[in-house]
Amino acid sequence: MSGEEAYTQLKVQQYLDDVSRLDISPDQTQWYNVDVASILSGTKILGHEVDESSGSSLLFLERSVMLCCPESGRMHHFPKHLLHCFVDDNRSKCDAPDGVLLRAELFSITPEGEQLTWERCCRSEMEVPEVQGAVARWLSWLNA
């Protein structure tokens, strides 16, 4: 096994380890471990994020992202050139109606019903660095 193959397997395993920590049903866990894992075999993953509230995950690949939605059992693929990043910083105006201090969104411009909307937001100053770190990773990937 080459070094690149080993690295690819390591990134897939790190992703599956993070997914295994989600509070989702056994069927959804199995979907990740069988269906999603088989599609990722040999795929070079550059990074990933998981949404603990929905159980969804986002995989950053070289020229695209893949959104995995265990609730619907669907995997959505979005080309990198159709993705954009938006950041709404409400820290200077403390009267945001929903209490969100910082909202960041990675989104696609694609047909309705096939759109990517991956959002990170925070309501506390303590969470701002985490969201800023996510945005920095998104922008680094988008500009690579």
Tab-separated table of C-alpha atoms in Angstrom:
chain	number	residue	atom	x	y	z
A	1	MET	CA	0.000	0.000	0.000
A	2	SER	CA	1.397	3.351	-1.023
A	3	GLY	CA	1.618	6.324	1.307
A	4	GLU	CA	-1.192	8.102	-0.526
A	5	GLU	CA	-3.490	5.061	-0.281
A	6	ALA	CA	-2.800	4.812	3.439
A	7	TYR	CA	-3.492	8.518	3.884
A	8	THR	CA	-6.759	8.181	1.938
A	9	GLN	CA	-7.860	5.287	4.146
A	10	LEU	CA	-6.910	7.264	7.263
A	11	LYS	CA	-9.059	10.260	6.204
A	12	VAL	CA	-12.039	7.983	5.477
A	13	GLN	CA	-11.613	6.312	8.866
A	14	GLN	CA	-11.378	9.683	10.661
A	15	TYR	CA	-14.607	10.707	8.954
A	16	LEU	CA	-16.381	7.458	9.907
A	17	ASP	CA	-15.110	7.813	13.496
A	18	ASP	CA	-16.626	11.302	13.725
A	19	VAL	CA	-19.888	10.059	12.224
A	20	SER	CA	-20.004	7.173	14.728
A	21	ARG	CA	-20.164	9.731	17.565
A	22	LEU	CA	-23.416	11.221	16.209
A	23	ASP	CA	-26.646	10.564	18.046
A	24	ILE	CA	-28.465	8.932	15.119
A	25	SER	CA	-30.486	5.762	14.685
A	26	PRO	CA	-28.787	2.395	14.131
A	27	ASP	CA	-30.181	2.341	10.566
A	28	GLN	CA	-28.593	5.714	9.838
A	29	THR	CA	-25.284	4.561	11.356
A	30	GLN	CA	-25.392	1.480	9.158
A	31	TRP	CA	-26.134	3.659	6.119
A	32	TYR	CA	-22.972	5.654	6.822
A	33	ASN	CA	-20.843	2.567	7.492
A	34	VAL	CA	-22.033	0.588	4.462
A	35	ASP	CA	-23.392	2.834	1.725
A	36	VAL	CA	-21.367	5.996	2.249
A	37	ALA	CA	-18.175	4.109	3.154
A	38	SER	CA	-18.370	2.006	-0.024
A	39	ILE	CA	-18.680	5.130	-2.181
A	40	LEU	CA	-15.695	6.682	-0.438
A	41	SER	CA	-13.440	3.709	-1.118
A	42	GLY	CA	-10.376	5.178	-2.811
A	43	THR	CA	-11.728	8.738	-2.666
A	44	LYS	CA	-9.323	11.437	-1.530
A	45	ILE	CA	-11.021	13.357	1.286
A	46	LEU	CA	-9.481	16.741	2.058
A	47	GLY	CA	-11.681	17.423	5.078
A	48	HIS	CA	-15.100	16.940	6.577
A	49	GLU	CA	-17.646	18.426	8.943
A	50	VAL	CA	-20.561	16.859	10.780
A	51	ASP	CA	-23.771	18.493	11.947
A	52	GLU	CA	-24.621	16.989	15.310
A	53	SER	CA	-28.158	18.367	15.290
A	54	SER	CA	-29.213	16.779	11.970
A	55	GLY	CA	-26.717	13.923	11.620
A	56	SER	CA	-25.699	15.238	8.198
A	57	SER	CA	-22.104	15.550	7.104
A	58	LEU	CA	-20.143	17.407	4.474
A	59	LEU	CA	-17.093	15.943	2.741
A	60	PHE	CA	-14.563	18.208	1.050
A	61	LEU	CA	-13.078	16.520	-2.023
A	62	GLU	CA	-10.561	17.939	-4.492
A	63	ARG	CA	-13.062	19.529	-6.892
A	64	SER	CA	-16.379	19.109	-5.106
A	65	VAL	CA	-18.228	18.544	-1.857
A	66	MET	CA	-20.526	15.693	-0.956
A	67	LEU	CA	-23.423	16.266	1.426
A	68	CYS	CA	-24.578	13.109	3.210
A	69	CYS	CA	-28.100	13.191	4.674
A	70	PRO	CA	-28.824	10.038	6.685
A	71	GLU	CA	-32.433	11.004	7.376
A	72	SER	CA	-33.302	10.803	3.666
A	73	GLY	CA	-30.562	8.317	2.767
A	74	ARG	CA	-29.250	10.641	0.070
A	75	MET	CA	-25.796	11.779	-0.935
A	76	HIS	CA	-25.617	15.044	-2.871
A	77	HIS	CA	-22.606	16.025	-4.935
A	78	PHE	CA	-21.800	19.679	-5.678
A	79	PRO	CA	-19.008	20.867	-8.001
A	80	LYS	CA	-16.623	23.320	-6.379
A	81	HIS	CA	-17.130	26.001	-9.038
A	82	LEU	CA	-20.823	26.331	-8.036
A	83	LEU	CA	-20.091	26.975	-4.345
A	84	HIS	CA	-19.883	30.274	-2.503
A	85	CYS	CA	-19.276	31.431	1.053
A	86	PHE	CA	-21.250	34.101	2.916
A	87	VAL	CA	-20.453	35.485	6.366
A	88	ASP	CA	-22.821	37.687	8.360
A	89	ASP	CA	-21.067	39.272	11.358
A	90	ASN	CA	-23.562	40.774	13.829
A	91	ARG	CA	-21.108	41.339	16.681
A	92	SER	CA	-21.056	45.128	16.232
A	93	LYS	CA	-24.848	45.333	16.428
A	94	CYS	CA	-25.922	43.361	19.450
A	95	ASP	CA	-29.581	43.364	18.456
A	96	ALA	CA	-29.671	40.438	16.008
A	97	PRO	CA	-33.300	39.231	16.140
A	98	ASP	CA	-32.385	35.555	16.456
A	99	GLY	CA	-29.439	36.154	18.788
A	100	VAL	CA	-26.882	34.972	16.224
A	101	LEU	CA	-23.597	36.844	16.517
A	102	LEU	CA	-21.867	35.263	13.547
A	103	ARG	CA	-23.383	33.203	10.724
A	104	ALA	CA	-21.388	31.550	7.974
A	105	GLU	CA	-22.856	29.659	5.063
A	106	LEU	CA	-21.371	27.548	2.322
A	107	PHE	CA	-23.978	27.396	-0.418
A	108	SER	CA	-24.471	26.429	-4.031
A	109	ILE	CA	-26.192	28.084	-6.915
A	110	THR	CA	-28.004	25.098	-8.394
A	111	PRO	CA	-31.578	24.171	-9.272
A	112	GLU	CA	-34.129	24.438	-6.468
A	113	GLY	CA	-34.334	21.286	-4.407
A	114	GLU	CA	-30.717	20.440	-5.185
A	115	GLN	CA	-29.079	23.295	-3.328
A	116	LEU	CA	-26.374	23.019	-0.712
A	117	THR	CA	-26.861	25.068	2.418
A	118	TRP	CA	-24.243	24.242	5.052
A	119	GLU	CA	-24.407	26.709	7.903
A	120	ARG	CA	-22.364	27.386	11.012
A	121	CYS	CA	-23.530	30.008	13.481
A	122	CYS	CA	-22.854	31.068	17.037
A	123	ARG	CA	-24.713	32.924	19.725
A	124	SER	CA	-21.786	33.337	22.103
A	125	GLU	CA	-18.440	35.130	21.753
A	126	MET	CA	-16.823	31.906	22.995
A	127	GLU	CA	-17.982	30.095	19.827
A	128	VAL	CA	-16.759	32.759	17.372
A	129	PRO	CA	-13.223	31.309	16.921
A	130	GLU	CA	-14.659	27.895	16.007
A	131	VAL	CA	-16.896	29.392	13.309
A	132	GLN	CA	-14.067	31.605	12.052
A	133	GLY	CA	-11.853	28.499	11.812
A	134	ALA	CA	-14.502	26.715	9.751
A	135	VAL	CA	-14.790	29.704	7.401
A	136	ALA	CA	-11.002	29.829	7.030
A	137	ARG	CA	-10.968	26.130	6.029
A	138	TRP	CA	-13.837	26.680	3.573
A	139	LEU	CA	-12.120	29.651	1.938
A	140	SER	CA	-8.789	27.843	1.774
A	141	TRP	CA	-10.478	24.908	0.040
A	142	LEU	CA	-12.510	27.135	-2.295
A	143	ASN	CA	-9.415	29.097	-3.350
A	144	ALA	CA	-7.143	26.063	-3.832
